Short mmCIF file of C-alpha atoms in Angstrom, two decimals:
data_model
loop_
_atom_site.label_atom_id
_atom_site.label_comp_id
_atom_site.label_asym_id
_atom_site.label_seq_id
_atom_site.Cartn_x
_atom_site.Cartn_y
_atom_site.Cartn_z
CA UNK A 17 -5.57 1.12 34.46
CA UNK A 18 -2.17 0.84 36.19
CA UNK A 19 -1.66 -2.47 34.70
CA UNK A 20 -2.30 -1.07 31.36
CA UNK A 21 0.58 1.61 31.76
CA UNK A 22 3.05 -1.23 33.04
CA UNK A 23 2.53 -2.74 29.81
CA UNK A 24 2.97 0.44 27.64
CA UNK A 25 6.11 1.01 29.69
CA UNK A 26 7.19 -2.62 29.37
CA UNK A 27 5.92 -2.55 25.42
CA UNK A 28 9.23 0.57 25.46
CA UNK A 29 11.80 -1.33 27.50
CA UNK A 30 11.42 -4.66 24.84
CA UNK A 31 11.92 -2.27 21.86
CA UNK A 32 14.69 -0.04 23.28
CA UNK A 33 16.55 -3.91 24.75
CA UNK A 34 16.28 -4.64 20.94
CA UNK A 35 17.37 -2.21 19.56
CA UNK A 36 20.77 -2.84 17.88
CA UNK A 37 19.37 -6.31 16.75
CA UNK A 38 16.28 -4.41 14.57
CA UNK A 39 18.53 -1.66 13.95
CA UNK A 40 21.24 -4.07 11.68
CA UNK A 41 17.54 -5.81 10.57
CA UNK A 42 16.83 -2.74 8.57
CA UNK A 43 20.14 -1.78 7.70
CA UNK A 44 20.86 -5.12 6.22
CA UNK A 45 17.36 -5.21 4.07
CA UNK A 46 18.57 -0.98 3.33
CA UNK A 47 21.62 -2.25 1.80
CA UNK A 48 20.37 -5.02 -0.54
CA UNK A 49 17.61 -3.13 -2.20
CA UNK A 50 15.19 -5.94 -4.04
CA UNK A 51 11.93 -5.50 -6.40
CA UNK A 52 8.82 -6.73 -6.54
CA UNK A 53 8.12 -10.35 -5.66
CA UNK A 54 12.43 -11.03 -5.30
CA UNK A 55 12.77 -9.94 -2.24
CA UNK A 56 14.88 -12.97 -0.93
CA UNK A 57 17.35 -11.49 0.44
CA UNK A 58 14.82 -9.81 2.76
CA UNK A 59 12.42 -12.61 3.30
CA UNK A 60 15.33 -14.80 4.76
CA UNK A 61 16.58 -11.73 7.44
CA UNK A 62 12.94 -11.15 8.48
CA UNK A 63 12.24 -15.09 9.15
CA UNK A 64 15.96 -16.09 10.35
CA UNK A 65 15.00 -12.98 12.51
CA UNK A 66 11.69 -14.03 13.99
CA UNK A 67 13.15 -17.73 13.98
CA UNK A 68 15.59 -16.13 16.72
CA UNK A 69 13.52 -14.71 18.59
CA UNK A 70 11.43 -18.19 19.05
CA UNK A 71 8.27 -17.59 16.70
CA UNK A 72 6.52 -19.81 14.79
CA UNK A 73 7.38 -18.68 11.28
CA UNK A 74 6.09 -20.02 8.14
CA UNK A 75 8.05 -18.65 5.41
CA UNK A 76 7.22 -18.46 1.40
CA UNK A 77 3.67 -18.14 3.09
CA UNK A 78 1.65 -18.06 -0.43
CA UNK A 79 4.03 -15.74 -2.18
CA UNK A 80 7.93 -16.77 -2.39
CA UNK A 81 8.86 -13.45 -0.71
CA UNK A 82 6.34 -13.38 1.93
CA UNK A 83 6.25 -15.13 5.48
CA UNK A 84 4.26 -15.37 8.33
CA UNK A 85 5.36 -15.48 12.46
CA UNK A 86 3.05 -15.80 14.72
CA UNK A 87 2.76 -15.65 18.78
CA UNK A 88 -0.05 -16.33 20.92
CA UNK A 89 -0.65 -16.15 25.09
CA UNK A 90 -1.42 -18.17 27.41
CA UNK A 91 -5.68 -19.43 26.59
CA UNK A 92 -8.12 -17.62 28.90
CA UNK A 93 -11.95 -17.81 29.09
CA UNK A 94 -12.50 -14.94 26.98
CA UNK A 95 -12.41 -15.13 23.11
CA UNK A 96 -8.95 -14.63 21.65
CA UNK A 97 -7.93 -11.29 19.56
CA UNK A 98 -6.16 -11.57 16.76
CA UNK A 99 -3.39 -8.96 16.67
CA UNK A 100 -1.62 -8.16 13.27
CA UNK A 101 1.58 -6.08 11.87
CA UNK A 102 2.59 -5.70 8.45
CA UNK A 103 6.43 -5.41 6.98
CA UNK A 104 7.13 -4.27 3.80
CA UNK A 105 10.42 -4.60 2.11
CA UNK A 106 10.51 -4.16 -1.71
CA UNK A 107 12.11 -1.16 -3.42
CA UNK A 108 12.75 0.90 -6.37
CA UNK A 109 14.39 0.38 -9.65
CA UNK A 110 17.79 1.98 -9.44
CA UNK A 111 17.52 4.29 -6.27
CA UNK A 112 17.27 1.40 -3.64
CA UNK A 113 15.13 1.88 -0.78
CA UNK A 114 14.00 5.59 -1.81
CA UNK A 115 10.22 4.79 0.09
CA UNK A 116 11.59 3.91 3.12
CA UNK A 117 10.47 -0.13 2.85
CA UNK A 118 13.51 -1.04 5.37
CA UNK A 119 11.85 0.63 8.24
CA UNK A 120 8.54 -0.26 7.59
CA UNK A 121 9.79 -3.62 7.65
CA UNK A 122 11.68 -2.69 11.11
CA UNK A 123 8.62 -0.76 12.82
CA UNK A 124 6.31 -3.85 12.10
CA UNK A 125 8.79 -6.53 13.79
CA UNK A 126 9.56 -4.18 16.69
CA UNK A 127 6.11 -3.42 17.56
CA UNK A 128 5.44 -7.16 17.46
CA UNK A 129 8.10 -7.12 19.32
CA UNK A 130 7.33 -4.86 21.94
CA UNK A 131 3.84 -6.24 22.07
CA UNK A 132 4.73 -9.80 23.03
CA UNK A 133 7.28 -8.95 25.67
CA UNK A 134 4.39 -6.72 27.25
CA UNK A 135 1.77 -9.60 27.20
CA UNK A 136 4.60 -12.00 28.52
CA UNK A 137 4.97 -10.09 31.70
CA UNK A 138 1.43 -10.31 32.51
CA UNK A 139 -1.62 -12.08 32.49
CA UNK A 140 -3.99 -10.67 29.64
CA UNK A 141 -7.67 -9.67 30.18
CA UNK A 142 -7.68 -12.28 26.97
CA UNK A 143 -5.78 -14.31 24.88
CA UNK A 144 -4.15 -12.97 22.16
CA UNK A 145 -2.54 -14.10 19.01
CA UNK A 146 0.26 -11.70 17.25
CA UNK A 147 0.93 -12.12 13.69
CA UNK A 148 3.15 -10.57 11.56
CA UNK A 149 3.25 -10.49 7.77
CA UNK A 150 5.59 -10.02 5.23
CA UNK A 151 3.63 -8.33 2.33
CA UNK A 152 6.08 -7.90 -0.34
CA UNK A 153 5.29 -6.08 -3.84
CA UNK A 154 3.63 -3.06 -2.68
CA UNK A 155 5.62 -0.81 -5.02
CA UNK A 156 4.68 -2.79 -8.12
CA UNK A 157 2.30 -5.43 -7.85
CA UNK A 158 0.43 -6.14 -4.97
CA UNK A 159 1.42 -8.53 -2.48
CA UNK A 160 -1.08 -7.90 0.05
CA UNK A 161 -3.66 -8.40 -2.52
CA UNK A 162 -2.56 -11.90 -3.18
CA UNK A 163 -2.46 -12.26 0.89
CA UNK A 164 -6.33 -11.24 0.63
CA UNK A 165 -6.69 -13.63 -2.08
CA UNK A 166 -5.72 -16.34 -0.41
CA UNK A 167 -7.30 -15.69 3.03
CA UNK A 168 -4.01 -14.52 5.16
CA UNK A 169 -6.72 -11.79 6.95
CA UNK A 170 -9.39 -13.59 7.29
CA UNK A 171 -9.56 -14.05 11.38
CA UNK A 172 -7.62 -11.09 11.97
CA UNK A 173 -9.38 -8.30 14.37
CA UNK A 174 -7.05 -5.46 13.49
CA UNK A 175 -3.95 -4.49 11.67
CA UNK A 176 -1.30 -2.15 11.93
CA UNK A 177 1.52 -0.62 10.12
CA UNK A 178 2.87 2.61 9.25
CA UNK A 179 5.00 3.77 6.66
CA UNK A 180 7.92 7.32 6.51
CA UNK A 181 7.21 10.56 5.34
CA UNK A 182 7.58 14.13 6.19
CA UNK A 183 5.79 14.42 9.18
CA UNK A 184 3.79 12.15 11.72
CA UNK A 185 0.38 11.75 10.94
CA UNK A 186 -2.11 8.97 11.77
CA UNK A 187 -4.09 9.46 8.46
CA UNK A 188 -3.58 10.74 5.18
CA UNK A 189 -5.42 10.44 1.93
CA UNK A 190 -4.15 7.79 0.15
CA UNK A 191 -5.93 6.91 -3.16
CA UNK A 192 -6.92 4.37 -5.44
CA UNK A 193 -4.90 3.28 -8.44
CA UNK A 194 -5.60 1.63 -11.50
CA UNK A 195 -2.76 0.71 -14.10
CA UNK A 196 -2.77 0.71 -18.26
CA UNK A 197 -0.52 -0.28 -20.16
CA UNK A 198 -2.38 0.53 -24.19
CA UNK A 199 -0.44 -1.57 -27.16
CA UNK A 200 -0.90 -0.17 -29.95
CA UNK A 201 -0.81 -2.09 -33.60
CA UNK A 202 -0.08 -0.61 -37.33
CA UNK A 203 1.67 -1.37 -40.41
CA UNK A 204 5.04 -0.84 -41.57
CA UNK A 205 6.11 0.90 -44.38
CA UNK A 206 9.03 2.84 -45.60
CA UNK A 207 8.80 6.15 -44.57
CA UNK A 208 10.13 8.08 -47.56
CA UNK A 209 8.81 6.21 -50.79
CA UNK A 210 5.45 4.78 -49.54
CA UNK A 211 4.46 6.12 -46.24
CA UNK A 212 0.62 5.75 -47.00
CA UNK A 213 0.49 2.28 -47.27
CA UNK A 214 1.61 2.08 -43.60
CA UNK A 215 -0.53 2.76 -40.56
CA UNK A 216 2.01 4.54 -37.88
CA UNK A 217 1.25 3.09 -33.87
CA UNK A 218 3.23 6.45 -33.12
CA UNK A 219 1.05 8.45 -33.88
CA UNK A 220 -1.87 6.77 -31.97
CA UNK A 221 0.63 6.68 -28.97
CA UNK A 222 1.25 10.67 -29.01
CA UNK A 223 -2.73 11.12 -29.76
CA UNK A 224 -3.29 9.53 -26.86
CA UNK A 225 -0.69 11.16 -24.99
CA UNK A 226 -2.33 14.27 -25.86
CA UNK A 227 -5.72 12.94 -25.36
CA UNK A 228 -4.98 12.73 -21.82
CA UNK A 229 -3.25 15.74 -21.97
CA UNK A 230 -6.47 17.60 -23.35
CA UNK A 231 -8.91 15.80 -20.51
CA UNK A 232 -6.67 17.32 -17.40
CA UNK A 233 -8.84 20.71 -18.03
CA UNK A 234 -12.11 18.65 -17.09
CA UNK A 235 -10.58 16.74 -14.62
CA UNK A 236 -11.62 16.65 -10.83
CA UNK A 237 -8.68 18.60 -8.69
CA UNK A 238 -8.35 15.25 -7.26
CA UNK A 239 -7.68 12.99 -9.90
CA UNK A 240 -4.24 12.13 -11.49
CA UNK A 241 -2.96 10.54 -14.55
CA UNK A 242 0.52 10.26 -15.42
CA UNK A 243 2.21 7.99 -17.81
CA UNK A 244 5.36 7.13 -20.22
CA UNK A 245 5.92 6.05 -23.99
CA UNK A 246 7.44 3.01 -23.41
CA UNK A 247 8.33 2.13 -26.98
CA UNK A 248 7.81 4.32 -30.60
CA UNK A 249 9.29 2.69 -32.89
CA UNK A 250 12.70 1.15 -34.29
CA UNK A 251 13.96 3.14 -36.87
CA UNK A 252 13.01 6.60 -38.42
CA UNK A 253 12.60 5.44 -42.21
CA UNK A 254 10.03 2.54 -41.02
CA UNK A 255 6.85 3.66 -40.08
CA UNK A 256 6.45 2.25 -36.52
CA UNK A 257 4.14 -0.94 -36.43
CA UNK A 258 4.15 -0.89 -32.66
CA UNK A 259 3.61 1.41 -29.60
CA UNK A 260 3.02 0.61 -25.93
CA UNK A 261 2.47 3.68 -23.50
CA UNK A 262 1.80 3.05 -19.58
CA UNK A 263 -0.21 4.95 -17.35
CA UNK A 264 -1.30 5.24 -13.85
CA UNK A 265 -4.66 6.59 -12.83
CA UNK A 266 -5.39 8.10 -9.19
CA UNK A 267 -8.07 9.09 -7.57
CA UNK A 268 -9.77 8.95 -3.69
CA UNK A 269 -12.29 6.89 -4.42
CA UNK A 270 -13.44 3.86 -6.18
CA UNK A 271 -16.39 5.70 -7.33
CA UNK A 272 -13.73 8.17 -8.84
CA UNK A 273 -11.36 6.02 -10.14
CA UNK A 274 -14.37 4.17 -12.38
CA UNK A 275 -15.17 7.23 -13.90
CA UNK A 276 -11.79 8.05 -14.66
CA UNK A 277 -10.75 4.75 -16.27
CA UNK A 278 -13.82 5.15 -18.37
CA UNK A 279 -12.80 8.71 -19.73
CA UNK A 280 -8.99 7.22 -20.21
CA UNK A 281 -9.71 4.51 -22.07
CA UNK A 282 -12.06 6.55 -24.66
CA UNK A 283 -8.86 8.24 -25.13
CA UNK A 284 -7.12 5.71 -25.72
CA UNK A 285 -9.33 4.04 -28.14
CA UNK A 286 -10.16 7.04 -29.66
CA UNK A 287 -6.58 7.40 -30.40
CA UNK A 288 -7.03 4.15 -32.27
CA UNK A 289 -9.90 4.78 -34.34
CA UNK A 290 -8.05 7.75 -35.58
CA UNK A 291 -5.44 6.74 -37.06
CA UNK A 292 -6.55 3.22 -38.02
CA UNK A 293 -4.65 0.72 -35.51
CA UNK A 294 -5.66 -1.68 -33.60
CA UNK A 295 -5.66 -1.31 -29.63
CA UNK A 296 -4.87 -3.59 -26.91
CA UNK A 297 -5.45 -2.36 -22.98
CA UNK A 298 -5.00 -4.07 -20.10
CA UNK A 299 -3.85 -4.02 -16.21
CA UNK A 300 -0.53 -5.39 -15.09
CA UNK A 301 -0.87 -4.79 -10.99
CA UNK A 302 -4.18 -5.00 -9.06
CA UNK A 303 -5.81 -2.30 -8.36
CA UNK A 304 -4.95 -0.41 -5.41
CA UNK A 305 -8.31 0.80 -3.06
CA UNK A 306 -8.50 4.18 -1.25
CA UNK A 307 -7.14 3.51 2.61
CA UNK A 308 -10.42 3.55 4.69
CA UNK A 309 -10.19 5.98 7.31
CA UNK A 310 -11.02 4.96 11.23
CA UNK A 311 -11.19 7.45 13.50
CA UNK A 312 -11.18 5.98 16.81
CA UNK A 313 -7.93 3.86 16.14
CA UNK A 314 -6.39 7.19 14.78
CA UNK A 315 -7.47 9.02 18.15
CA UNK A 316 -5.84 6.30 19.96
CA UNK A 317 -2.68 5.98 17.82
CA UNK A 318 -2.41 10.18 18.21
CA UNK A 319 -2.61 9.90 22.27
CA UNK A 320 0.00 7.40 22.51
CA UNK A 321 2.05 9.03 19.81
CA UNK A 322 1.90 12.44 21.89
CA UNK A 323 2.52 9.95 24.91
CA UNK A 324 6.03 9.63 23.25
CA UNK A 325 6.84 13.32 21.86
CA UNK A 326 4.72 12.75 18.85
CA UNK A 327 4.07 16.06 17.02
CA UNK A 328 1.35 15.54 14.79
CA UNK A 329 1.32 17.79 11.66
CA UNK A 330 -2.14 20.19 11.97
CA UNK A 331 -1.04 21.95 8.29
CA UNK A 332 -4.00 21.03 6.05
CA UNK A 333 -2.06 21.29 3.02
CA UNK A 334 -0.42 18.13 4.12
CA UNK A 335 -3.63 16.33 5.68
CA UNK A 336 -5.72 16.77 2.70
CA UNK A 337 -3.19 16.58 0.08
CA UNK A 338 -3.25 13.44 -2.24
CA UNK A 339 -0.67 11.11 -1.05
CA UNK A 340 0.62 8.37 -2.95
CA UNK A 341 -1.39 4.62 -3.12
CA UNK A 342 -0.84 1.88 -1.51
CA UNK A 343 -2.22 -1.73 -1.36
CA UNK A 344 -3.13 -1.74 2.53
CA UNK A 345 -5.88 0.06 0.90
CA UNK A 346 -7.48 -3.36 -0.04
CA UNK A 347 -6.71 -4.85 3.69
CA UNK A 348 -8.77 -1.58 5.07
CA UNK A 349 -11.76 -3.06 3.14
CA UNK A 350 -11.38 -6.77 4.63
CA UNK A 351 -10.03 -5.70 8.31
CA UNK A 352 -9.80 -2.46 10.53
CA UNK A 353 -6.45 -1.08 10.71
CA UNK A 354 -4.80 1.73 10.62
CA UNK A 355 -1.86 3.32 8.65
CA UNK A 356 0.25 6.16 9.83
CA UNK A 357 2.90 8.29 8.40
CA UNK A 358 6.11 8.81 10.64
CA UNK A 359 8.89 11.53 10.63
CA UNK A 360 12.27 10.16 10.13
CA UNK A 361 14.12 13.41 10.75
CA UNK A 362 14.32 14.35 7.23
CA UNK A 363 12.29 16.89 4.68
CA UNK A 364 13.27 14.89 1.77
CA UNK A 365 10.81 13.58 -0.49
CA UNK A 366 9.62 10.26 -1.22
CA UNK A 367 11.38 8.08 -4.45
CA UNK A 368 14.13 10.51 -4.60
CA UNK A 369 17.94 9.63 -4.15
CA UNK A 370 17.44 11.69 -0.43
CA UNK A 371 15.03 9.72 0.93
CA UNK A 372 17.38 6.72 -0.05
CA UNK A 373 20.18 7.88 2.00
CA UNK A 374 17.79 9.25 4.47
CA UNK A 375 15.94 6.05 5.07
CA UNK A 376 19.11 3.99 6.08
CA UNK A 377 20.41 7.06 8.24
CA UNK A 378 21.29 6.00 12.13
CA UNK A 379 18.94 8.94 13.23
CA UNK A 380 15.60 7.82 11.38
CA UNK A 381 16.06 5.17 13.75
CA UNK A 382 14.86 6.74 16.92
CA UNK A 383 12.06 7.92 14.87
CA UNK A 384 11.49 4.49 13.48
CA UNK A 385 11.06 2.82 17.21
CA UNK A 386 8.94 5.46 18.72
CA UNK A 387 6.32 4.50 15.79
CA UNK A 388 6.91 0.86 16.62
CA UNK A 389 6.68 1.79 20.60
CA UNK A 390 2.95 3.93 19.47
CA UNK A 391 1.54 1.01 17.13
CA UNK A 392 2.29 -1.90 20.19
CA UNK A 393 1.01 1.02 22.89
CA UNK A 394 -2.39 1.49 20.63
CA UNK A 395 -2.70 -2.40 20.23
CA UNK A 396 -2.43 -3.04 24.22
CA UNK A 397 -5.44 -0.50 23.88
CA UNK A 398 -7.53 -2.19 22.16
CA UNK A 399 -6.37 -5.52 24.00
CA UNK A 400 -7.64 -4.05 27.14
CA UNK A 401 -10.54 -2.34 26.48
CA UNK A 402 -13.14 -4.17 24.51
CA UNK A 403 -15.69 -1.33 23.86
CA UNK A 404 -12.73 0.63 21.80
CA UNK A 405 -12.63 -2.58 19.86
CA UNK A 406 -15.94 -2.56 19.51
CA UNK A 407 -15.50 1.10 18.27
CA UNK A 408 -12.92 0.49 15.75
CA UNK A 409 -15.35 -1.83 14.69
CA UNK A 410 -18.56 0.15 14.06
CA UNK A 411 -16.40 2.88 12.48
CA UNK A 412 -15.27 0.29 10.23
CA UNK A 413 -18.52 -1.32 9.28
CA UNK A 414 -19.89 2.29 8.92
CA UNK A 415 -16.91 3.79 6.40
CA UNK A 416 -16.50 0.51 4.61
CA UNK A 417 -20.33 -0.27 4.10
CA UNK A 418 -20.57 2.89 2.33
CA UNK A 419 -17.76 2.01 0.20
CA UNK A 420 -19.46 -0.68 -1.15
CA UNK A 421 -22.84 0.75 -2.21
CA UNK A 422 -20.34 2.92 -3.93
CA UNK A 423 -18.60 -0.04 -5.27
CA UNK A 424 -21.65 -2.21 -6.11
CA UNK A 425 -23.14 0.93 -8.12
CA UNK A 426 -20.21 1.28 -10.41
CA UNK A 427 -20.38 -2.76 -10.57
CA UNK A 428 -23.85 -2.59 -11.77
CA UNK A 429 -23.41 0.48 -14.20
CA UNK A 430 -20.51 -1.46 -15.90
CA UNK A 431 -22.55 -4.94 -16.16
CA UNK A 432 -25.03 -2.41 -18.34
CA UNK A 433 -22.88 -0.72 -20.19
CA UNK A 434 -21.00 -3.99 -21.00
CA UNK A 435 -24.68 -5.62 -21.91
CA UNK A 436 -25.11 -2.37 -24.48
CA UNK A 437 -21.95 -3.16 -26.09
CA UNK A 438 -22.71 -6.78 -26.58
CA UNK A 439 -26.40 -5.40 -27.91
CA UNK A 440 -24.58 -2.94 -30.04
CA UNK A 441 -21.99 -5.79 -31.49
CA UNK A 442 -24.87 -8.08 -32.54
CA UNK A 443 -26.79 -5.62 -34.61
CA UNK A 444 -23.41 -4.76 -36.47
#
């Protein structure tokens, strides 16, 4: 496989030539930190950026913020492989780029990168398209679910990005997330003379609260709810005729997550019954799925890393410790890829103000294009050799098939419970 190691070697040389230019990339998205779905500033770097560098670029591609640039080889007999890389590039309300979005953004255009400038020096054992996406609104949202949506992975074979952390890792438990916001709806009143002829939404918001509070000691070790009182009222001497709380609810699987929502919301409308208001819930963002593990692109992704002075964590309290959520969770159910977590030369922790300043630091960048340099290594991989494709692709079908009995279970337990409700509602 000499030719195979001339293009990982040539796949380093690209990245480490651009260098400077995807180095002032990320700093420039670092230092004009933009939410979910406004990302403009970003989107018009990333495609004046790819423009440059003479892709075919289609920008606002279904979302405002998000773009498309795509490459392809030379034709050959054999059937092409679609290639993809994601960017992110949203980030935080008031601490800026505190997740690290700027070099996610800058690891998927270098190993795209890296990856073209290795098939251009060569004749492929296939042709090969390269795309990369620009998936804004992961923070708050759910960009890549509109991508899905509207078909943006629909030929693709397999997809790759990776996102900063702690240590390097090529998998770690990320879960599923559903959002709540609960609106609750009383009567006002004054406070002093005539409080009983008001109904207070405050209270239903802190029964809830504590209703949630009160289920943690018959929750799984695995699941998570955490939320905020996002309004309680005006004025003390009015009893409040409005509340709105918001909550997020984790857990590793979809199975999971069902159950939990189910035991939320009966504290939430239990909260309701009790003290006589009326309740309103509903779901701002999509729901975020559980990241589908796959095994043989992780063992490939680990040699190359290791290739490069990769040290992959082994502590266990890190690989089977919740992580956070994200929505390439949904793209694992609709594509194989794969989604590491890279060092960046700092212990700080995630959405704090030290993972800002960390993030846009000139040494995460070394650690930024060796992840770029791994990704584009592990995708000439699978390029060459078609049974590890084929691999990826059974352990794909095989995790993600399971998923879905899973899936179509809780689909059919809530088209019955919904039918008993609708039973129950007629006889009243």
């Amino acid at each position: 496989m000499a030719l195979l190691k001339q293009c990982k070697q040539k796949v380093c040389d690209v990245i480490e030539q651009e260098s400077e230019k995807l180095h002032a990339l990320s700093q420039d998205i670092w230092k004009t930190p933009e939410l979910a779905y406004k990302e403009h500033t970003a989107h018009q770097l990333l495609t004046s950026f790819f423009s440059s560098q003479a892709w075919e670029v289609q920008a606002h591609y279904h979302l405002d913020t998000a773009f498309r640039a795509q490459w392809t080889s030379e034709a050959t007999d054999s059937p092409p492989l679609h290639v993809g890389f994601l960017c992110e590039y949203d980030a935080l309300p008031e601490i800026g780029h505190a997740c690290g979005h700027n070099l996610i953004a800058e690891v998927g255009a270098a190993a795209a990168l890296g990856l073209r400038g290795a098939l251009e020096s060569v004749q492929p054992p296939r042709q090969v398209q390269i795309t990369v996406l620009g998936t804004p609104a992961e923070e708050d949202g759910g960009g890549k679910v509109d991508l899905i949506k509207a078909g943006a992975f629909e030929d693709m074979d397999v997809v790759f990005m990776a996102h900063p952390a702690q240590d390097d890792a090529a998998y770690l438990p990320d879960v599923a997330i559903h959002d709540v916001t609960v609106k609750y709806y009383g009567k006002a009143s004054h406070a002093a003379a005539y409080p009983w002829e008001g109904i207070n939404a405050l209270d239903a918001a802190i029964l809830a609260y504590n209703n949630i509070s009160v289920l943690r000691q018959q929750m799984k070790p695995t699941w998570r709810v955490h939320g905020i009182i996002k309004n309680g009222g005006v004025k003390p001497n009015i009893i409040p005729t409005y509340s709105e709380l918001e909550f997020y609810l984790r857990a590793p699987s979809l199975k999971d997550l069902a159950d939990l929502q189910e035991k939320a919301h009966a504290c939430f409308n239990s909260a309701a019954t009790a003290t006589g208001c009326k309740v309103e819930l509903s779901s701002t963002s999509h729901d975020y799925f559980n990241v589908l593990p796959n095994k043989t692109l992780a063992k490939t992704y680990i040699e190359n890393g290791k290739q490069l002075g990769m040290q992959f964590t082994t502590d266990d309290l890190v690989l089977n410790a919740l992580s956070g959520s994200t929505d390439f969770g949904n793209v694992t159910y609709e594509v194989p890829g794969i989604h590491p977590y890279f060092f960046i030369g700092s212990k700080a922790l995630n959405h704090t103000a030290e993972y800002t300043e960390a993030s846009g630091s000139k040494e995460a960048q070394y650690y930024t294009l060796r992840t770029a340099k791994s990704l584009a290594m592990s995708a000439l991989d699978v390029i060459f050799n078609p049974e590890l494709l084929e691999s990826i692709r059974q352990d794909w079908k095989m995790v993600r098939q399971v998923e879905e009995e899973i899936h179509s279970g809780i689909a059919n337990k809530a088209r019955t419970r919904a039918a008993g409700q609708d039973v129950l509602h007629a006889k009243q």
